[in-house]
Short mmCIF file of C-alpha atoms in Angstrom, two decimals:
data_model
loop_
_atom_site.label_atom_id
_atom_site.label_comp_id
_atom_site.label_asym_id
_atom_site.label_seq_id
_atom_site.Cartn_x
_atom_site.Cartn_y
_atom_site.Cartn_z
CA MET A 128 21.32 1.37 -0.95
CA HIS A 129 17.89 0.58 -2.32
CA LEU A 130 14.31 1.20 -1.19
CA ILE A 131 11.98 -1.67 -0.31
CA SER A 132 8.21 -1.48 -0.89
CA ALA A 133 6.16 -3.79 1.34
CA SER A 134 3.84 -3.66 -0.47
CA ARG A 135 1.58 -2.21 -3.12
CA LYS A 136 0.47 -5.73 -4.03
CA THR A 137 -0.76 -7.01 -0.66
CA ASP A 138 -0.97 -6.05 3.02
CA ILE A 139 2.22 -7.45 4.52
CA PRO A 140 1.93 -5.73 7.95
CA THR A 141 -1.54 -7.20 8.57
CA PHE A 142 -1.14 -10.70 7.18
CA TYR A 143 2.46 -11.57 6.37
CA MET A 144 4.73 -10.04 8.99
CA ASP A 145 6.04 -13.41 10.19
CA TRP A 146 6.97 -14.18 6.60
CA PHE A 147 8.60 -10.76 6.27
CA MET A 148 10.69 -11.20 9.42
CA ARG A 149 11.85 -14.56 8.06
CA ARG A 150 13.07 -12.75 4.96
CA ILE A 151 14.87 -10.28 7.21
CA ALA A 152 16.56 -13.21 8.95
CA ASP A 153 17.55 -14.63 5.56
CA GLY A 154 19.00 -11.27 4.56
CA LYS A 155 17.21 -11.18 1.22
CA ALA A 156 13.82 -11.18 -0.48
CA TYR A 157 12.60 -11.73 -4.02
CA VAL A 158 10.79 -9.40 -6.40
CA TYR A 159 8.57 -11.65 -8.49
CA ASN A 160 7.42 -10.85 -12.02
CA ALA A 161 4.37 -12.99 -12.74
CA TYR A 162 4.47 -12.28 -16.47
CA ARG A 163 8.08 -13.28 -17.00
CA LYS A 164 7.97 -16.02 -14.35
CA GLU A 165 11.18 -14.77 -12.83
CA ALA A 166 12.32 -13.24 -9.59
CA LYS A 167 15.12 -10.91 -8.64
CA ALA A 168 16.89 -11.32 -5.31
CA VAL A 169 17.37 -8.10 -3.33
CA SER A 170 19.39 -7.66 -0.17
CA LEU A 171 17.60 -6.86 3.08
CA ALA A 172 20.80 -6.20 5.02
CA PRO A 173 20.36 -3.00 7.06
CA ASP A 174 23.36 -1.34 5.42
CA GLN A 175 21.94 -2.08 1.96
CA VAL A 176 18.41 -0.78 2.58
CA GLY A 177 17.84 2.96 2.45
CA ALA A 178 14.33 2.58 3.86
CA ILE A 179 11.42 0.16 4.00
CA VAL A 180 8.12 1.67 2.89
CA PHE A 181 5.19 -0.23 4.37
CA TRP A 182 1.57 -0.09 3.16
CA SER A 183 -1.32 -1.32 5.30
CA LYS A 184 -4.88 -0.95 6.54
CA ASN A 185 -4.03 -2.32 9.98
CA TYR A 186 -0.59 -2.19 11.59
CA ARG A 187 -1.60 -3.75 14.90
CA PRO A 188 -0.37 -7.30 14.05
CA ALA A 189 2.97 -5.87 12.89
CA PHE A 190 3.59 -3.45 15.75
CA PRO A 191 6.04 -5.58 17.82
CA HIS A 192 7.98 -6.51 14.68
CA LEU A 193 8.23 -2.88 13.59
CA LYS A 194 9.83 -1.91 16.87
CA ARG A 195 12.29 -4.77 16.44
CA LEU A 196 13.15 -3.61 12.91
CA HIS A 197 13.83 -0.13 14.24
CA GLU A 198 16.16 -1.58 16.88
CA MET A 199 17.98 -3.45 14.11
CA GLY A 200 18.72 -0.18 12.34
CA TYR A 201 16.09 -0.17 9.60
CA ARG A 202 14.53 3.12 8.54
CA LEU A 203 10.75 2.71 8.28
CA PHE A 204 8.03 4.72 6.58
CA PHE A 205 4.32 3.94 6.88
CA HIS A 206 1.45 4.40 4.45
CA TYR A 207 -1.72 3.91 6.48
CA THR A 208 -5.03 3.67 4.61
CA ILE A 209 -8.04 4.83 6.64
CA THR A 210 -11.08 5.67 4.52
CA GLY A 211 -14.02 5.59 6.92
CA GLN A 212 -16.01 3.76 4.25
CA LEU A 213 -18.98 1.57 5.06
CA ARG A 214 -18.38 -2.04 6.07
CA VAL A 215 -19.95 -3.28 2.83
CA THR A 216 -16.98 -1.93 0.83
CA GLU A 217 -14.22 -2.93 3.26
CA LYS A 218 -15.62 -6.13 4.70
CA TYR A 219 -12.75 -7.38 6.85
CA VAL A 220 -10.79 -4.21 7.58
CA ALA A 221 -10.36 -3.13 11.21
CA SER A 222 -12.69 -0.37 12.38
CA THR A 223 -11.88 3.28 11.76
CA THR A 224 -11.60 3.87 15.51
CA GLN A 225 -9.12 1.01 15.93
CA ASN A 226 -7.01 2.20 13.02
CA ILE A 227 -6.94 5.79 14.23
CA GLU A 228 -5.66 4.57 17.60
CA MET A 229 -3.02 2.43 15.90
CA PHE A 230 -1.98 5.32 13.66
CA GLN A 231 -1.47 7.49 16.72
CA SER A 232 0.56 4.75 18.43
CA LEU A 233 2.83 4.38 15.41
CA ALA A 234 3.41 8.14 15.22
CA LYS A 235 4.26 8.27 18.93
CA THR A 236 6.62 5.30 18.67
CA PHE A 237 8.37 6.52 15.53
CA SER A 238 7.53 10.06 14.36
CA PRO A 239 4.78 11.96 12.50
CA GLU A 240 7.29 12.50 9.67
CA GLN A 241 7.30 8.74 9.08
CA MET A 242 3.51 8.56 8.68
CA GLN A 243 1.33 9.15 5.63
CA TRP A 244 -2.44 8.86 5.76
CA ARG A 245 -4.08 7.48 2.63
CA PHE A 246 -7.70 8.43 2.07
CA ASP A 247 -8.33 6.43 -1.07
CA PRO A 248 -9.85 5.31 -3.27
CA ILE A 249 -12.82 7.66 -3.43
CA PHE A 250 -15.89 6.45 -5.34
CA TYR A 251 -19.56 7.34 -5.10
CA THR A 252 -22.35 4.92 -4.28
CA LYS A 253 -25.96 5.48 -3.26
CA SER A 254 -24.80 5.58 0.36
CA MET A 255 -21.46 7.34 -0.04
CA GLY A 256 -21.44 10.63 -1.91
CA LYS A 257 -19.71 13.97 -1.50
CA ALA A 258 -21.25 14.74 1.89
CA TYR A 259 -20.30 11.31 3.24
CA TYR A 260 -16.65 11.65 2.24
CA LEU A 261 -16.39 15.20 3.57
CA GLU A 262 -17.76 14.12 6.94
CA ALA A 263 -15.49 11.05 7.10
CA PHE A 264 -12.43 13.05 6.08
CA GLU A 265 -13.11 15.76 8.65
CA ARG A 266 -13.58 13.21 11.43
CA ILE A 267 -10.42 11.24 10.64
CA ALA A 268 -8.29 14.33 9.96
CA SER A 269 -9.26 15.82 13.31
CA GLU A 270 -8.04 12.65 15.07
CA LEU A 271 -4.80 12.41 13.07
CA SER A 272 -3.88 16.08 13.41
CA GLY A 273 -0.40 16.29 14.89
CA TYR A 274 0.31 12.64 14.08
CA THR A 275 1.07 13.21 10.39
CA LYS A 276 1.65 16.08 8.01
CA ARG A 277 0.89 14.15 4.83
CA CYS A 278 -2.31 12.81 3.27
CA SER A 279 -2.79 11.34 -0.20
CA ILE A 280 -6.04 10.91 -2.09
CA SER A 281 -7.18 9.41 -5.36
CA PHE A 282 -10.43 8.54 -7.07
CA VAL A 283 -11.01 4.92 -7.98
CA THR A 284 -9.85 3.81 -11.41
CA LEU A 285 -12.80 1.93 -12.85
CA TYR A 286 -11.02 -0.91 -14.60
CA PRO A 287 -13.67 -3.23 -16.11
CA LYS A 288 -12.87 -5.92 -13.52
CA VAL A 289 -13.18 -3.42 -10.66
CA LYS A 290 -16.46 -2.00 -11.95
CA ARG A 291 -17.99 -5.46 -12.36
CA LYS A 292 -16.96 -6.39 -8.84
CA LEU A 293 -18.37 -3.18 -7.38
CA ASN A 294 -21.67 -3.56 -9.20
CA ARG A 295 -21.96 -7.17 -8.09
CA GLU A 296 -20.95 -6.67 -4.46
CA LEU A 297 -22.94 -3.48 -3.91
CA ASP A 298 -25.99 -4.77 -5.79
CA GLU A 299 -26.56 -1.42 -7.43
CA ASP A 300 -25.67 0.34 -10.65
CA TYR A 301 -22.69 2.02 -9.03
CA PRO A 302 -20.09 3.34 -8.97
CA VAL A 303 -20.34 5.79 -11.80
CA GLU A 304 -17.52 7.81 -13.30
CA ILE A 305 -17.41 11.01 -11.27
CA PRO A 306 -17.21 14.00 -13.64
CA LEU A 307 -13.96 15.95 -13.45
CA ALA A 308 -15.71 19.08 -12.18
CA GLU A 309 -17.14 17.13 -9.23
CA ARG A 310 -13.79 15.50 -8.49
CA LEU A 311 -12.12 18.90 -8.42
CA GLU A 312 -14.88 20.32 -6.23
CA LEU A 313 -14.48 17.55 -3.66
CA THR A 314 -10.68 17.76 -3.81
CA ALA A 315 -10.81 21.49 -3.10
CA ALA A 316 -13.02 20.87 -0.09
CA LEU A 317 -10.74 18.11 1.20
CA GLN A 318 -7.69 20.34 0.75
CA LYS A 319 -9.20 23.01 2.99
CA VAL A 320 -9.88 20.45 5.70
CA ALA A 321 -6.38 18.98 5.41
CA ALA A 322 -4.78 22.42 5.67
CA ARG A 323 -6.84 23.24 8.74
CA TYR A 324 -5.41 20.18 10.47
CA GLY A 325 -1.81 20.81 9.39
CA MET A 326 -1.61 18.32 6.53
CA GLN A 327 -0.31 18.63 2.99
CA LEU A 328 -2.70 17.01 0.52
CA PHE A 329 -1.13 14.93 -2.25
CA SER A 330 -2.71 13.46 -5.37
CA CYS A 331 -1.79 9.88 -6.27
CA CYS A 332 -1.50 9.26 -10.03
CA GLN A 333 -4.12 11.88 -10.89
CA ASP A 334 -2.34 15.05 -11.95
CA GLU A 335 -5.58 16.83 -12.79
CA LEU A 336 -6.23 17.19 -9.05
CA CYS A 337 -3.05 19.26 -8.74
CA SER A 338 -4.85 22.13 -10.46
CA ILE A 339 -6.41 22.81 -7.06
CA ASP A 340 -4.39 25.30 -5.01
CA GLY A 341 -2.56 23.55 -2.21
CA VAL A 342 -2.65 20.06 -3.75
CA LYS A 343 0.72 18.60 -4.74
CA LYS A 344 1.67 15.68 -6.97
CA GLY A 345 2.29 12.70 -4.75
CA SER A 346 5.08 10.12 -4.67
CA CYS A 347 4.14 7.07 -2.63
CA ILE A 348 7.79 6.05 -2.81
CA ASP A 349 9.08 9.56 -2.13
CA ALA A 350 12.86 9.36 -2.17
CA GLN A 351 13.19 13.09 -1.59
CA HIS A 352 11.11 12.98 1.60
CA LEU A 353 12.86 9.82 2.78
CA SER A 354 16.27 11.40 2.25
CA GLU A 355 15.20 14.43 4.25
CA ILE A 356 13.81 12.61 7.29
CA PHE A 357 16.41 9.82 7.40
CA HIS A 358 19.43 11.82 6.19
CA ILE A 359 20.29 9.34 3.46
CA PRO A 360 21.63 10.21 -0.01
CA HIS A 361 19.00 10.97 -2.65
CA ILE A 362 20.36 8.58 -5.27
CA TYR A 363 17.10 7.14 -6.60
CA PRO A 364 15.75 7.78 -10.12
CA LYS A 365 12.08 8.23 -10.90
CA ARG A 366 10.40 4.88 -11.71
CA PRO A 367 6.67 5.44 -12.30
CA THR A 368 4.55 2.31 -12.08
CA ARG A 369 1.76 3.75 -14.23
CA GLU A 370 0.65 6.97 -15.91
CA SER A 371 1.09 10.08 -13.72
CA CYS A 372 2.86 8.06 -11.00
CA GLY A 373 5.48 10.10 -9.15
CA CYS A 374 7.28 7.22 -7.44
CA TYR A 375 11.01 6.69 -7.28
CA GLU A 376 12.79 3.39 -7.84
CA SER A 377 12.08 0.67 -5.30
CA TYR A 378 11.77 -3.10 -5.04
CA ASP A 379 8.29 -4.39 -4.21
CA ILE A 380 8.43 -7.77 -2.49
CA GLY A 381 4.68 -8.44 -2.32
CA TYR A 382 2.52 -10.81 -4.35
CA TYR A 383 -0.83 -10.18 -6.04
CA ASN A 384 -4.03 -12.01 -5.10
CA THR A 385 -3.01 -12.62 -1.49
CA CYS A 386 -4.79 -9.93 0.56
CA PRO A 387 -7.86 -11.15 2.54
CA HIS A 388 -9.15 -7.70 3.55
CA GLY A 389 -12.05 -8.15 1.12
CA CYS A 390 -12.20 -4.58 -0.20
CA VAL A 391 -14.66 -4.56 -3.09
CA TYR A 392 -12.69 -1.95 -5.04
CA CYS A 393 -9.39 -3.89 -4.96
CA TYR A 394 -7.56 -4.29 -8.26
CA ALA A 395 -4.84 -6.55 -6.78
CA ASN A 396 -7.06 -9.60 -6.18
CA VAL A 397 -8.81 -11.91 -8.60
CA SER A 398 -11.42 -12.59 -5.91
CA HIS A 399 -11.66 -12.58 -2.14
CA ALA A 400 -12.06 -16.36 -2.10
CA SER A 401 -8.84 -16.98 -4.03
CA ALA A 402 -6.93 -14.37 -2.01
CA LEU A 403 -8.10 -15.98 1.23
CA ARG A 404 -7.14 -19.41 -0.05
CA ASN A 405 -3.68 -18.17 -0.98
CA TYR A 406 -3.29 -16.58 2.44
CA LYS A 407 -4.17 -19.84 4.17
CA MET A 408 -1.72 -21.71 1.94
CA HIS A 409 1.21 -19.37 2.40
CA CYS A 410 4.37 -20.69 4.00
CA THR A 411 6.53 -18.51 6.25
CA GLU A 412 9.63 -20.36 5.05
CA ALA A 413 8.89 -19.86 1.35
CA PRO A 414 10.84 -17.12 -0.44
CA LEU A 415 7.66 -15.73 -2.03
CA ILE A 416 4.17 -15.04 -0.68
CA ALA A 417 2.51 -17.67 -2.82
CA GLY A 418 1.07 -20.51 -0.82
CA ASP A 419 2.52 -23.67 0.63
CA VAL A 420 5.55 -23.96 -1.61
CA GLU A 421 8.71 -25.51 -0.19
CA VAL A 422 11.91 -23.58 -0.81
CA SER A 423 13.45 -26.67 -2.37
CA VAL A 424 10.62 -26.85 -4.92
CA LEU A 425 11.37 -23.38 -6.25
CA LYS A 426 13.83 -24.04 -9.06
CA GLN A 427 16.09 -21.07 -9.62
CA GLU A 428 18.79 -20.27 -12.13
CA LYS A 429 20.96 -17.18 -11.93
CA ASP A 430 21.52 -15.31 -15.17
CA GLY A 431 24.61 -13.33 -16.05
CA ASN A 432 23.36 -10.29 -14.14
CA GLY A 433 22.79 -12.17 -10.92
CA ASN A 434 19.01 -12.21 -11.29
CA VAL A 435 17.17 -15.33 -10.23
CA ARG A 436 14.92 -16.89 -12.85
CA VAL A 437 12.07 -18.95 -11.44
CA SER A 438 11.35 -21.84 -13.76
CA ASN A 439 8.66 -23.43 -11.60
CA GLY A 440 5.15 -22.67 -12.87
CA GLU A 441 3.49 -23.56 -9.56
CA GLN A 442 3.69 -19.94 -8.45
CA LEU A 443 1.34 -18.82 -11.20
CA SER A 444 -1.14 -21.61 -10.53
CA LEU A 445 -2.27 -19.76 -7.43
CA PHE A 446 -4.08 -17.24 -9.63
CA ASP A 447 -7.42 -18.93 -10.30
#
């Protein structure tokens, strides 16, 4: 059995759940490598999937489908990002109040053990500093208490592209690199709040935060936790996606540059305009989230290992 990630690359529950359910009906999905221009087919049969790990900022559009997946025998785990940031940084994300209510509904329908709150990324602007994040974290944590026992945090990685986008969108000389001492100070304060509301605080890809008492190294794809709550064998090796990543092996079936949420800190999109265009072009029947591409157009050749090589360059043309 393998683990499915849906998805680090885009928000499938908000925007692509019809497409996802079509892949479920097909019994398989494809993991696309944009650099090699090839895709690997992975089974979505219930007896072949250890668990599906979803990532989203709004599960409301997916809610009926998630209940159906549960009825079909799939084991589901939910990463739910709720930051409480200002609208200027998360332009098209549902309100914090709406997402808190949806988080609670998911936990009631499934279980708190299947929920993980993500409070990330953290970055300072003129309007959002330490006091802002502490207040937002306290407010959200108080509402999610009892609905989850897990919360992960991270500070934004200021890739040049991300920093340029933030400076342009926020129209200010921000964000700035937060000194380590200040990051540790805020993390310690957040840990105390999390503990007060019955949550374990995890650090995502930033091991330096684990020097704070009570903060643990996080695994977004946490095979150990999944094996404990779903009673499945822990047969998955560690497969970090970047430095300090604690994730276990999984297959991510998403596609970059396809999320229309419009978050100014997003590293997965080239631009909001191109992501929105790709979303509008996507085809539910297509094997990949990549625009209006007919299945018959996607030329595939299986290699000796059963992998599917995509020889059609049209998939890459969506990245403008």
